[in-house]
Amino acid sequence: MIRRAILCGVGHYLPERVVENAEMETMVDTTDAWIKSRSGIERRHFAAEGELTSDLAVKAAEAALKDAGMNADDIDALVVATSTPDTTFPSVATIVQGKLGTAGFAFDVQAVCAGFVYAMATANSFIQSGQSRRVLVIGAETFSRIMNWEDRTTCVLFGDGAGAVILEAQDGAGTSADAGILSTDLNSDGRFRDLLYVDGGVSSTQTTGVLVMQGKEVFRHAVEKLAQTAHTALETAGLSADDVDWIVPHQANSRIITRTAQKMGVSMERVVMTVQDHGNTSAASIPLALSVAKREGKFQPGQVLVMEAIGGGLAWGAVVLRL
Ligand code: UT7
């Protein structure tokens, strides 16, 4: 017998304002054709003035609670993955806890675009150790606030949004046929920290800073490292690529998503793709994709999902989960 973290609720929230590539053309020297062909992005959502990361997180969490048929006080741990907190502290998670009234403890995880995978692995550990029974895991970002609007190579790629899941403890047999999280794989390599970073912060400039990325280099690492981490996580779970029903990847670039699936030997019919509608929402992209796919009726009980992500750090990882 082993304790498993079962996925029992999913929800998301996207800010009302949709910015099409055509509108981007009016803001920076770019074209719809370039953005679409290089990244697959067609539109993204931007938070309204005064709409904060915690506001998006609360709405996504409410949707996930509704989906699970639970109340806020059923939750005994809350983890928010974000790199765009409302304020330096307290954590977005405690702000969300204050607004929702969840029980137990709450804290943030910061692993940039890999944040949701890190948060899921953390929640899984709390559940497996017996510390927590029901964990609300949220990915929430307002990346539009850290864009350099003078840098057309990055500012057209990112968007705002939030997604949330609820994980609940349930006993499993300890085999790959169990429902719930079957394995996680986390990695980082700080030698590559200059490939993707924000050039400000509390201790350095006392300003927020803006995103800086060497896109080509990140791209090169992404395909190789994502396929590797997915393979490792599947192997740990006692599964192979043939067992994968859905890849739910970090949504940064459709070309990265396609090449990673090819490298894994998984056909594109089994890949959830939302980057065209959301842009890159960093830690929010996987739970957003999960929630949209679930709403579209894509998932069936017993199916195997692989979530994989990479971002600043570099930090990357994967989660294998059976529905
Ligand atoms: O989520 C965290 C992880 N992040 C990622 O996974 C992002 C990884 N990287 C990427 O997705 C891609 O590298 C980008 C989409 C960022 C860029 O695609 P690329 O094929 O690597 O293009 P590039 O940076 O090499 O730029 C190609 C050309 C350049 O022109 P020249 O020098 O070839 O004449 C750029 O100046 O495209 C030009 N360019 C643009 N043109 C129109 C760059 N940005 C734009 C733009 N509009 N917005």
Short mmCIF file of N, CA and C in Angstrom, two decimals, residues 1-8 127-128 132-133 167-174 178-181 323:
data_model
loop_
_atom_site.label_atom_id
_atom_site.label_comp_id
_atom_site.label_asym_id
_atom_site.label_seq_id
_atom_site.Cartn_x
_atom_site.Cartn_y
_atom_site.Cartn_z
N MET A 1 0.84 -1.21 0.00
CA MET A 1 0.00 0.00 0.00
C MET A 1 0.88 1.26 0.00
N ILE A 2 0.44 2.22 -0.72
CA ILE A 2 1.17 3.49 -0.77
C ILE A 2 0.13 4.61 -0.86
N ARG A 3 0.47 5.73 -0.24
CA ARG A 3 -0.49 6.86 -0.33
C ARG A 3 -0.24 7.62 -1.64
N ARG A 4 -1.32 7.85 -2.38
CA ARG A 4 -1.22 8.55 -3.67
C ARG A 4 -1.94 9.89 -3.60
N ALA A 5 -1.50 10.82 -4.42
CA ALA A 5 -2.16 12.14 -4.56
C ALA A 5 -3.04 12.09 -5.80
N ILE A 6 -4.35 12.04 -5.56
CA ILE A 6 -5.32 11.90 -6.66
C ILE A 6 -5.77 13.28 -7.14
N LEU A 7 -5.91 13.44 -8.45
CA LEU A 7 -6.42 14.70 -8.99
C LEU A 7 -7.94 14.69 -8.89
N CYS A 8 -8.50 15.58 -8.06
CA CYS A 8 -9.95 15.51 -7.90
C CYS A 8 -10.66 16.83 -8.22
N ILE A 127 1.54 14.89 0.74
CA ILE A 127 0.50 13.86 0.80
C ILE A 127 1.12 12.50 1.11
N GLN A 128 2.21 12.16 0.44
CA GLN A 128 2.82 10.85 0.67
C GLN A 128 3.38 10.71 2.08
N SER A 132 -0.35 16.13 4.78
CA SER A 132 -1.55 16.81 4.26
C SER A 132 -2.47 15.80 3.59
N ARG A 133 -3.77 16.13 3.60
CA ARG A 133 -4.75 15.25 2.94
C ARG A 133 -5.30 15.87 1.65
N LEU A 167 -5.43 18.11 -5.08
CA LEU A 167 -4.91 16.75 -4.92
C LEU A 167 -5.40 16.21 -3.59
N GLU A 168 -5.87 14.97 -3.59
CA GLU A 168 -6.40 14.38 -2.35
C GLU A 168 -5.71 13.04 -2.10
N ALA A 169 -5.42 12.76 -0.82
CA ALA A 169 -4.76 11.51 -0.45
C ALA A 169 -5.71 10.34 -0.60
N GLN A 170 -5.18 9.28 -1.21
CA GLN A 170 -5.97 8.04 -1.35
C GLN A 170 -4.98 6.88 -1.37
N ASP A 171 -5.35 5.76 -0.75
CA ASP A 171 -4.42 4.63 -0.76
C ASP A 171 -4.42 3.94 -2.11
N GLY A 172 -3.23 3.59 -2.57
CA GLY A 172 -3.08 2.85 -3.82
C GLY A 172 -2.30 1.57 -3.54
N ALA A 173 -2.27 0.68 -4.55
CA ALA A 173 -1.58 -0.60 -4.37
C ALA A 173 -0.06 -0.44 -4.48
N GLY A 174 0.37 0.69 -5.04
CA GLY A 174 1.81 0.89 -5.21
C GLY A 174 2.28 0.45 -6.58
N ASP A 178 -2.16 2.38 -10.34
CA ASP A 178 -2.82 3.26 -9.36
C ASP A 178 -3.27 4.56 -10.02
N ALA A 179 -4.33 5.14 -9.49
CA ALA A 179 -4.68 6.52 -9.85
C ALA A 179 -3.80 7.47 -9.04
N GLY A 180 -3.60 8.68 -9.56
CA GLY A 180 -2.85 9.70 -8.83
C GLY A 180 -1.46 9.91 -9.39
N ILE A 181 -0.67 10.71 -8.66
CA ILE A 181 0.69 10.99 -9.12
C ILE A 181 1.53 9.72 -8.96
N LEU A 323 -5.26 9.52 -14.16
CA LEU A 323 -6.54 10.13 -13.76
C LEU A 323 -7.41 9.12 -13.01
#
